[in-house]
mmCIF file with all atom_site columns, C-alpha atoms in Angstrom:
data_model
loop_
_atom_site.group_PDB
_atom_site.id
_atom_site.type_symbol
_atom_site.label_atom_id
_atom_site.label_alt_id
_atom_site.label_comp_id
_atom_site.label_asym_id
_atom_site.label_entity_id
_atom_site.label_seq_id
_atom_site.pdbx_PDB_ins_code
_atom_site.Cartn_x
_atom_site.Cartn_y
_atom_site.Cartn_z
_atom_site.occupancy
_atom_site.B_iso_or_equiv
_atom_site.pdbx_formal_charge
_atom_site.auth_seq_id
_atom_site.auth_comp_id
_atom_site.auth_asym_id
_atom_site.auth_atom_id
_atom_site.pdbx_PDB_model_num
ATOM 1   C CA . UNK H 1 1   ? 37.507 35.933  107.641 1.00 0.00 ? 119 UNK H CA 1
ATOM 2   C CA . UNK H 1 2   ? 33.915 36.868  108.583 1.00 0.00 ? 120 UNK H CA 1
ATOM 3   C CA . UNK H 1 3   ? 34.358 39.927  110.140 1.00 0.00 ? 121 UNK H CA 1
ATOM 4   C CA . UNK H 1 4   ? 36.438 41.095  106.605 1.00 0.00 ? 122 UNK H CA 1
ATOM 5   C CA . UNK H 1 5   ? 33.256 39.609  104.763 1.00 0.00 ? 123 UNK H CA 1
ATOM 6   C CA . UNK H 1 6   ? 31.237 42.011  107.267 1.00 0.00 ? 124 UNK H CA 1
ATOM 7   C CA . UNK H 1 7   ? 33.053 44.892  107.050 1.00 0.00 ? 125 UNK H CA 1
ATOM 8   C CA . UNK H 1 8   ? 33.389 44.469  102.862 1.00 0.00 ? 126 UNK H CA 1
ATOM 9   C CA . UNK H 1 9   ? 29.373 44.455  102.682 1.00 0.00 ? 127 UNK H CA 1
ATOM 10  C CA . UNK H 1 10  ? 28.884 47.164  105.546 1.00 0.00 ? 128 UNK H CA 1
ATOM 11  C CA . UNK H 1 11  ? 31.606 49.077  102.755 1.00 0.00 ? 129 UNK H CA 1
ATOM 12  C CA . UNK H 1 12  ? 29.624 47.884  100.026 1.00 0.00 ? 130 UNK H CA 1
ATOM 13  C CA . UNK H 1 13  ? 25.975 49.064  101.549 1.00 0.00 ? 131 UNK H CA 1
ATOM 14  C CA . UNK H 1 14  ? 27.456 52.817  102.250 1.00 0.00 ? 132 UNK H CA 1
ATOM 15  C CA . UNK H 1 15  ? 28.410 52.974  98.545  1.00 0.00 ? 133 UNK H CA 1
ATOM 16  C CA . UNK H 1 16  ? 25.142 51.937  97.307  1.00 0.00 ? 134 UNK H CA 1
ATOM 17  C CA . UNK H 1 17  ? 23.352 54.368  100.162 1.00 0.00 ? 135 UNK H CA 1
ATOM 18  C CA . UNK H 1 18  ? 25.854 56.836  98.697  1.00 0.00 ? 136 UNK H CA 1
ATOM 19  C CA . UNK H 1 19  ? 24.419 57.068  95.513  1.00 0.00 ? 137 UNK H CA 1
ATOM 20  C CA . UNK H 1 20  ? 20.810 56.898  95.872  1.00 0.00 ? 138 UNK H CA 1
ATOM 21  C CA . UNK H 1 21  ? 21.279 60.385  97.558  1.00 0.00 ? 139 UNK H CA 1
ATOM 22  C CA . UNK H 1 22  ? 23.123 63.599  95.704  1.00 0.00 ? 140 UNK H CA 1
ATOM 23  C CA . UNK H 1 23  ? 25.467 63.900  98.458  1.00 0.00 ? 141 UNK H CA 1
ATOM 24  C CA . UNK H 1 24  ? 29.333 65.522  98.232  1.00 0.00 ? 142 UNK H CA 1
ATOM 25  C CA . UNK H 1 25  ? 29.986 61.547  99.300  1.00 0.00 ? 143 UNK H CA 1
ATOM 26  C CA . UNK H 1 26  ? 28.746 60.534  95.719  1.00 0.00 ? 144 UNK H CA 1
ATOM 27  C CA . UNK H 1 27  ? 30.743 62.695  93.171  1.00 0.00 ? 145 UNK H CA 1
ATOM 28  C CA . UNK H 1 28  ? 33.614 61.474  95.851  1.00 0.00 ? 146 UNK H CA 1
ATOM 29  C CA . UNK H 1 29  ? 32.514 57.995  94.949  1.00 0.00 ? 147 UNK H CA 1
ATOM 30  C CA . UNK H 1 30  ? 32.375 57.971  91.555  1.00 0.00 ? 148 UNK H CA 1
ATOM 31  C CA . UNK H 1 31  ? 34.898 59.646  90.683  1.00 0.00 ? 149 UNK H CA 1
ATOM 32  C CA . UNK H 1 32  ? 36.808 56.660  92.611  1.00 0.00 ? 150 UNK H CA 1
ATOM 33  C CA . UNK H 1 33  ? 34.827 54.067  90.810  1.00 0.00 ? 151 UNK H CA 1
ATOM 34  C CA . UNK H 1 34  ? 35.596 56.171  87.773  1.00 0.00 ? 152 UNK H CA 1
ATOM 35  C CA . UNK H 1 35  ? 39.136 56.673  88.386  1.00 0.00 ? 153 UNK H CA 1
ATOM 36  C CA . UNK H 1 36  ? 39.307 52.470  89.250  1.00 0.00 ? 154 UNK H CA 1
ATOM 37  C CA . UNK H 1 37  ? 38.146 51.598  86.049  1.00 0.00 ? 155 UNK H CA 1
ATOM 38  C CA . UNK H 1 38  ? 40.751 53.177  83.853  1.00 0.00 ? 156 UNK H CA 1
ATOM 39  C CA . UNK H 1 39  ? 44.321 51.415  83.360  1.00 0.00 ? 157 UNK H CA 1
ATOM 40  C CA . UNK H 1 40  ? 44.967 48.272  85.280  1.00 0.00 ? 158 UNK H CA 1
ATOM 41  C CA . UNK H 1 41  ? 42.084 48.865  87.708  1.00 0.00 ? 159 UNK H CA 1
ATOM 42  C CA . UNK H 1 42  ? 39.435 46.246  85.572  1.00 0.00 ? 160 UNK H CA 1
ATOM 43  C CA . UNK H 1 43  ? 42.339 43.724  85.908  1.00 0.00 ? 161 UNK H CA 1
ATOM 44  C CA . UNK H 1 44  ? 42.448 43.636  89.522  1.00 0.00 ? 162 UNK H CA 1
ATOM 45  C CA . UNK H 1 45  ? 38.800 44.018  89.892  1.00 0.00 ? 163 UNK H CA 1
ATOM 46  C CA . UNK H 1 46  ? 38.407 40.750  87.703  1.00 0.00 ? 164 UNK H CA 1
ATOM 47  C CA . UNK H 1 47  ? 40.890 39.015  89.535  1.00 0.00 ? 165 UNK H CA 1
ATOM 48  C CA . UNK H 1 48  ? 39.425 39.805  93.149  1.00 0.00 ? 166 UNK H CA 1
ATOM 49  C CA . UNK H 1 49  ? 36.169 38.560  92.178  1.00 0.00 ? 167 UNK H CA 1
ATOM 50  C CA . UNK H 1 50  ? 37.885 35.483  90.624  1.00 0.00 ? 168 UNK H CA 1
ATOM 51  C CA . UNK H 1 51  ? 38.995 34.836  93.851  1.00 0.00 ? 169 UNK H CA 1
ATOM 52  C CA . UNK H 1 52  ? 35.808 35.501  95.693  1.00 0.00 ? 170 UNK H CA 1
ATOM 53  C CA . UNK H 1 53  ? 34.229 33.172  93.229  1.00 0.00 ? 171 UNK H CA 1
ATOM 54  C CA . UNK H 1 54  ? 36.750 30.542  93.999  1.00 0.00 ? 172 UNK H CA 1
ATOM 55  C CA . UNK H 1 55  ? 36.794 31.162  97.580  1.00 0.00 ? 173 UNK H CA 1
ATOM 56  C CA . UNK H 1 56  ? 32.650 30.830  97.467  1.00 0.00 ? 174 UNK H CA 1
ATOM 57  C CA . UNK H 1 57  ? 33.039 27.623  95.410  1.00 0.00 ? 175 UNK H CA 1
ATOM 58  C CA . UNK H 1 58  ? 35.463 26.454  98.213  1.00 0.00 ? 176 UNK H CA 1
ATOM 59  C CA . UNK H 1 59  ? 32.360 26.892  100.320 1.00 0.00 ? 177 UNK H CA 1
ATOM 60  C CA . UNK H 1 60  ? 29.934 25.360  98.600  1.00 0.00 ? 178 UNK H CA 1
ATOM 61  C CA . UNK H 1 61  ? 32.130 22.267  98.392  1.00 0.00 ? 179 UNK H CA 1
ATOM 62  C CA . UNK H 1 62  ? 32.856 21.962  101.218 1.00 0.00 ? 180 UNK H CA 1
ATOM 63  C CA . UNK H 1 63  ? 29.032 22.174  102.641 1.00 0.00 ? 181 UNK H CA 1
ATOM 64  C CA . UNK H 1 64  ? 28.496 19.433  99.844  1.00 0.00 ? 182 UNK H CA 1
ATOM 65  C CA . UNK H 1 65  ? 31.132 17.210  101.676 1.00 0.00 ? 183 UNK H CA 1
ATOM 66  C CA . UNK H 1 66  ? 29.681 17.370  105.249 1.00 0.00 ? 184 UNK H CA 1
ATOM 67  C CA . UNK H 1 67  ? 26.528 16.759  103.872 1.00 0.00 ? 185 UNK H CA 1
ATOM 68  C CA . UNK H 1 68  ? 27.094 13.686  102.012 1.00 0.00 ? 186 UNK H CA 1
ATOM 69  C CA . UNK H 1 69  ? 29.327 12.265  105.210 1.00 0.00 ? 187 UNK H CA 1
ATOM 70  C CA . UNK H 1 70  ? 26.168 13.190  107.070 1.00 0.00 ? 188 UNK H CA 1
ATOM 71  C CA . UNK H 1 71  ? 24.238 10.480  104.557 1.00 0.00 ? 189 UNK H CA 1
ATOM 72  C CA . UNK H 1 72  ? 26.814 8.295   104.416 1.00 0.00 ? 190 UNK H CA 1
ATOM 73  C CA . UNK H 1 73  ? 26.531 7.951   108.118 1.00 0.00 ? 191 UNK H CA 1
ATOM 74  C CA . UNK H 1 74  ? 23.066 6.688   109.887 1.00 0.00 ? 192 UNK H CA 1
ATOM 75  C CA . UNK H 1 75  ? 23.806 8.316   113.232 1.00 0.00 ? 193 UNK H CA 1
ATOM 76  C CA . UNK H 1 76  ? 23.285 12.336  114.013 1.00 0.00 ? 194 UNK H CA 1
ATOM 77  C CA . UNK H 1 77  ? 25.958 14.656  112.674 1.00 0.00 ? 195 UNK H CA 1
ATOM 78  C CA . UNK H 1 78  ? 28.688 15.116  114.637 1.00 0.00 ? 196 UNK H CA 1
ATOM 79  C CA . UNK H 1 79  ? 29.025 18.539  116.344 1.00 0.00 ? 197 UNK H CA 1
ATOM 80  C CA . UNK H 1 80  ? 32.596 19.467  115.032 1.00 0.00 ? 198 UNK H CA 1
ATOM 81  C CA . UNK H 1 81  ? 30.420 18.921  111.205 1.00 0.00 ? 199 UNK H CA 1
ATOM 82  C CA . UNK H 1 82  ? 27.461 21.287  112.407 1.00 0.00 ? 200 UNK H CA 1
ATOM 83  C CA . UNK H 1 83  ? 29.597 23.662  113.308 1.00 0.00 ? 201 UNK H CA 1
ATOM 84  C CA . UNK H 1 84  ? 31.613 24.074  110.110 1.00 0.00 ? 202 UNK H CA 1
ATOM 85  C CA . UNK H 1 85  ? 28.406 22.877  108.226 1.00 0.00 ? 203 UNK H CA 1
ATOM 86  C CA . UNK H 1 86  ? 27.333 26.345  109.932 1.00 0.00 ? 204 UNK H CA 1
ATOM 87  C CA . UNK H 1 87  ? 30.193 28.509  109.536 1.00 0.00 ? 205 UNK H CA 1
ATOM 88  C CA . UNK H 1 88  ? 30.875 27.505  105.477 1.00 0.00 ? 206 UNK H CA 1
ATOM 89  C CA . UNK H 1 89  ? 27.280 28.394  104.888 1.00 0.00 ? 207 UNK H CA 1
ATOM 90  C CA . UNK H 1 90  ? 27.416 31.667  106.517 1.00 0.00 ? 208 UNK H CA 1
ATOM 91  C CA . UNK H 1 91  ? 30.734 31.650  104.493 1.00 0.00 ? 209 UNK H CA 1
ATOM 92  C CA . UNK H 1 92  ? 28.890 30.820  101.505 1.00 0.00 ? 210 UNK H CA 1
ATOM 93  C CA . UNK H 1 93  ? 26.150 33.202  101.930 1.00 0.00 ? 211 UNK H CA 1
ATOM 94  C CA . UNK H 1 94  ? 28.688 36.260  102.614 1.00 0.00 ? 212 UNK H CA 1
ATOM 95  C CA . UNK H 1 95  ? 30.559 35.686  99.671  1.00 0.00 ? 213 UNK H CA 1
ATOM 96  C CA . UNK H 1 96  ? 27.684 35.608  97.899  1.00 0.00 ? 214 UNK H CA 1
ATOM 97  C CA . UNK H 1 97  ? 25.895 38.746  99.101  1.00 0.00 ? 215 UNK H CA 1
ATOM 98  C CA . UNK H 1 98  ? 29.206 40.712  98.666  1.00 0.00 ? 216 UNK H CA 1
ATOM 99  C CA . UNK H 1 99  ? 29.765 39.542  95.037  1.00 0.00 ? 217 UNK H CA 1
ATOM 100 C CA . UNK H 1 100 ? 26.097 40.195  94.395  1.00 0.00 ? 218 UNK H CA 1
ATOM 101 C CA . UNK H 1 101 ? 26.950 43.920  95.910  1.00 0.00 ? 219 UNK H CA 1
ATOM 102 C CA . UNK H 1 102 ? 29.557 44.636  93.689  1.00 0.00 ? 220 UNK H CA 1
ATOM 103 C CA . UNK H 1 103 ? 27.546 43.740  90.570  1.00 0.00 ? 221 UNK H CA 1
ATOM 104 C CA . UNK H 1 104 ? 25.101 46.224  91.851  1.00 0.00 ? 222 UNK H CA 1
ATOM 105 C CA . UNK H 1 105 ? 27.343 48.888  92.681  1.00 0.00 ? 223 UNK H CA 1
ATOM 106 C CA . UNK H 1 106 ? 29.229 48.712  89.117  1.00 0.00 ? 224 UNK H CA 1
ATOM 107 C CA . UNK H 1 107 ? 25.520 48.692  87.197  1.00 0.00 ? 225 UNK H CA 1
ATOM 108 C CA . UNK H 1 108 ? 24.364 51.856  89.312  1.00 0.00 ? 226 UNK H CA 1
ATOM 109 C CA . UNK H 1 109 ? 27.655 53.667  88.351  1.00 0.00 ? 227 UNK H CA 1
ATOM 110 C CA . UNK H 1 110 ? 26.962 52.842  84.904  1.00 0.00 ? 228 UNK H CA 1
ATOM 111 C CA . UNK H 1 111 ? 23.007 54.433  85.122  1.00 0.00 ? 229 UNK H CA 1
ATOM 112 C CA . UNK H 1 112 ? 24.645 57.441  86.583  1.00 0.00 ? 230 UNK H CA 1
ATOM 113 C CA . UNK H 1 113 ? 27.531 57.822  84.526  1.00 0.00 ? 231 UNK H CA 1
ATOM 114 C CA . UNK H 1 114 ? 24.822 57.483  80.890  1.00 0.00 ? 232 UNK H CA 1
ATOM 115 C CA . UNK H 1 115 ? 22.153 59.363  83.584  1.00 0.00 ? 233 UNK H CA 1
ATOM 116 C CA . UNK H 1 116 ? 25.233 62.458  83.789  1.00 0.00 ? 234 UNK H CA 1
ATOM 117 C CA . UNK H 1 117 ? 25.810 62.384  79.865  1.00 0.00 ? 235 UNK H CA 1
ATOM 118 C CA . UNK H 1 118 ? 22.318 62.168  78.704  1.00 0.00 ? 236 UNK H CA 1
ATOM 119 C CA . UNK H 1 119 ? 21.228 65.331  81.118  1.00 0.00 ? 237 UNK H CA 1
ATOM 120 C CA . UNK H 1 120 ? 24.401 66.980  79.570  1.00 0.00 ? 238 UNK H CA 1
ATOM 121 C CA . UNK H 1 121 ? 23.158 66.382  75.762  1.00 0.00 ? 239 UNK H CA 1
ATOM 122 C CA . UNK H 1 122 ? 19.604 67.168  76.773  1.00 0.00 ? 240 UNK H CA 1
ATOM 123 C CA . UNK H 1 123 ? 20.961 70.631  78.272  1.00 0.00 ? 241 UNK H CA 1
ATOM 124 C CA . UNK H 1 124 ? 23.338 71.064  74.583  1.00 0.00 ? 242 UNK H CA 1
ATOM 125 C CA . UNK H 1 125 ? 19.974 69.954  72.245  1.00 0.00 ? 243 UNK H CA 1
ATOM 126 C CA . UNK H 1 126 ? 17.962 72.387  74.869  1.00 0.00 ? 244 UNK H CA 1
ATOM 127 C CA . UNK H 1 127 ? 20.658 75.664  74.512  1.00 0.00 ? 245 UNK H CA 1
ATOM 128 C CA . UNK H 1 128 ? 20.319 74.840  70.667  1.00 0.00 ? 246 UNK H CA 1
ATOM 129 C CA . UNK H 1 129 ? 16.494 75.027  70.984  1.00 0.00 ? 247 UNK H CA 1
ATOM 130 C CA . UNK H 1 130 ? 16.854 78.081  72.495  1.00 0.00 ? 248 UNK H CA 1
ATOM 131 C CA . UNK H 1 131 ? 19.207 79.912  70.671  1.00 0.00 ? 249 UNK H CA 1
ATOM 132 C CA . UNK H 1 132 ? 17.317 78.538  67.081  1.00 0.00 ? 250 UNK H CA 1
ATOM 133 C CA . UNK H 1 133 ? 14.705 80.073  68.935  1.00 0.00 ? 251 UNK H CA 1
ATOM 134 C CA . UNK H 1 134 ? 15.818 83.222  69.645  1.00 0.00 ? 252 UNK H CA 1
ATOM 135 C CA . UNK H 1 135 ? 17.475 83.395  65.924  1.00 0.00 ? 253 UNK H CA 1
ATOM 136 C CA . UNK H 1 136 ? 13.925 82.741  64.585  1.00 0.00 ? 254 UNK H CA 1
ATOM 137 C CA . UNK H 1 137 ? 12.372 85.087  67.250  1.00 0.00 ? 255 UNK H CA 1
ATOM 138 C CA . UNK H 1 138 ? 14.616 87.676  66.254  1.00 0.00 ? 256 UNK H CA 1
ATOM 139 C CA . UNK H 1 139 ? 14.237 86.674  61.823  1.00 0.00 ? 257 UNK H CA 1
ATOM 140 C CA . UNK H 1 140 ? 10.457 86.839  62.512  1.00 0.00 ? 258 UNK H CA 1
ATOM 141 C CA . UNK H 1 141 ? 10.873 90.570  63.709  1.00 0.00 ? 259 UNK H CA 1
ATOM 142 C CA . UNK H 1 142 ? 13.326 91.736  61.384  1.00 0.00 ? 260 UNK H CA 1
ATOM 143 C CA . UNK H 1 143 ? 11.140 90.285  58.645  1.00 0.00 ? 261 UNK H CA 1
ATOM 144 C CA . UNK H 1 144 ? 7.862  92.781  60.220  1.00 0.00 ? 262 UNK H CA 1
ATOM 145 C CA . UNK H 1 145 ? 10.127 95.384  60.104  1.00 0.00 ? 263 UNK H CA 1
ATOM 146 C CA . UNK H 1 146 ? 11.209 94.491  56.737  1.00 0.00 ? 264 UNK H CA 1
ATOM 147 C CA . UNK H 1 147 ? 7.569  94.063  55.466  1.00 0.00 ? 265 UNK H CA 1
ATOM 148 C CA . UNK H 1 148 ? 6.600  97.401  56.992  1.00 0.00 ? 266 UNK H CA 1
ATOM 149 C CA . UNK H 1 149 ? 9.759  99.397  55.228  1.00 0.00 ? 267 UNK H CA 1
ATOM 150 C CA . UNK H 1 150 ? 8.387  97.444  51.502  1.00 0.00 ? 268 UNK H CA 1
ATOM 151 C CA . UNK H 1 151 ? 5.064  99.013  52.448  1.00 0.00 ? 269 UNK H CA 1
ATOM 152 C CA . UNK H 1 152 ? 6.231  102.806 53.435  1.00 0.00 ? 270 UNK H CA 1
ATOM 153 C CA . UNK H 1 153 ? 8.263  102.398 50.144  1.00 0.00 ? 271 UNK H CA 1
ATOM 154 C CA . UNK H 1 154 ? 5.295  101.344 47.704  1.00 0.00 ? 272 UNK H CA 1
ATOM 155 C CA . UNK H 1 155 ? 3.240  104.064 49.378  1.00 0.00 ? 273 UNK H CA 1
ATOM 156 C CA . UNK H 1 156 ? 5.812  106.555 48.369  1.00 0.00 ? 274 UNK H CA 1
ATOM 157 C CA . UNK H 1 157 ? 6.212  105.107 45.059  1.00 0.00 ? 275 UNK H CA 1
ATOM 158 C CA . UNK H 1 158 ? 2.062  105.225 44.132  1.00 0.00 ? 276 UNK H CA 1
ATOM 159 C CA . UNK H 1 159 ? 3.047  109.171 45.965  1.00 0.00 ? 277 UNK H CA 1
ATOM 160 C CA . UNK H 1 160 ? 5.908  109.857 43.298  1.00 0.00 ? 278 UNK H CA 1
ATOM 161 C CA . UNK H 1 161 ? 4.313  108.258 40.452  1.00 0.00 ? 279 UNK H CA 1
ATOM 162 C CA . UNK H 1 162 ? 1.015  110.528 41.020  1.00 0.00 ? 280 UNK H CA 1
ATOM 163 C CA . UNK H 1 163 ? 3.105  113.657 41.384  1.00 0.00 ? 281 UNK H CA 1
ATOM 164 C CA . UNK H 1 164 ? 5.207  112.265 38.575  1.00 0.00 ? 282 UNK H CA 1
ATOM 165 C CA . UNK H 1 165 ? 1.746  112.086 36.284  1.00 0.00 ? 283 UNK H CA 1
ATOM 166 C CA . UNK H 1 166 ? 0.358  115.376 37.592  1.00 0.00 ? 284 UNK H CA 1
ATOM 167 C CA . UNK H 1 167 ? 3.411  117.380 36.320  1.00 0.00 ? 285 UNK H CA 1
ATOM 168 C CA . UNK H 1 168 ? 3.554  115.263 33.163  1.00 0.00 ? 286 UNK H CA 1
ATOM 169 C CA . UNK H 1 169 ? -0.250 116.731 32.816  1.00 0.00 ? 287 UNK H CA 1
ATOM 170 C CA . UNK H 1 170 ? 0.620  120.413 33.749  1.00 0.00 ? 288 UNK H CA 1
ATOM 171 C CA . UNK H 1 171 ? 4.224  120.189 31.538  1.00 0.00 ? 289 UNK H CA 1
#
């Protein structure tokens, strides 16, 4: 039982080393987080920590037993009790520390999963920037070009209208 504890947190310690790095290991990862949390997968994840939970209350009690047969009692506690006294609190303590992982592993998904969509709207609000920009940019020139034309054509209308007097005056 303690080496599976062991091995669970040494699993549980790579996945959280996993995403504190951009590695090819971490789009690996959460995709399987990602892919675990869709159809049954929350069911079964509830139900193996219900059982950890249990298993850790198991523990708990049973540290709660030796102790009180320990007061009950006026002499030293027996070896056989010191030993399991020792073993269901390093129990206790493992199933703690791997529930304790998990809770951490599923809240760093979540920051990077809301991290990966709000980098993807600021990159959409930023392309919109840009391309409003570039719109305006371009409106901004086309209306100096614009403004330009109006005053080449009110040049040649004061132009026409002069000739138009000066042959009114000679007709």
């Amino acid at each position: 039982m303690l080496q599976l504890l062991y091995a669970v947190i040494f699993v549980e310690m790579l996945m959280i080393m996993s995403f504190l790095f951009k590695t090819p290991l971490r789009k690996l990862v959460i995709m399987a987080l990602n892919t675990v949390k869709r159809g049954r997968g929350p069911v079964v994840v509830k139900t193996v920590t219900a059982t950890l939970v249990v298993m850790l209350a198991s523990a708990l009690y049973s540290i709660y037993e030796i102790r009180c047969r320990s007061m009950e009692s006026v002499t030293i506690i027996d070896p056989t009790d010191q030993v399991l006294l020792s073993n269901h609190l390093l129990q206790a303590s493992l199933l703690g520390f791997v529930l304790f992982l998990s809770l951490v592993i599923d809240r760093l998904h979540h920051y990077i999963r809301e991290l990966r969509i709000i980098r993807k709207s600021m990159e959409t609000i930023k392309n919109q920037n840009r391309s409003f920009e570039g719109s305006k940019s371009f409106g901004a020139l086309e209306n100096k070009e614009l403004k330009e034309e109006i005053g080449a054509l009110k040049s040649k209308i004061e132009k026409l209208e002069s000739e138009c007097e000066v042959k009114r005056k000679q007709g």
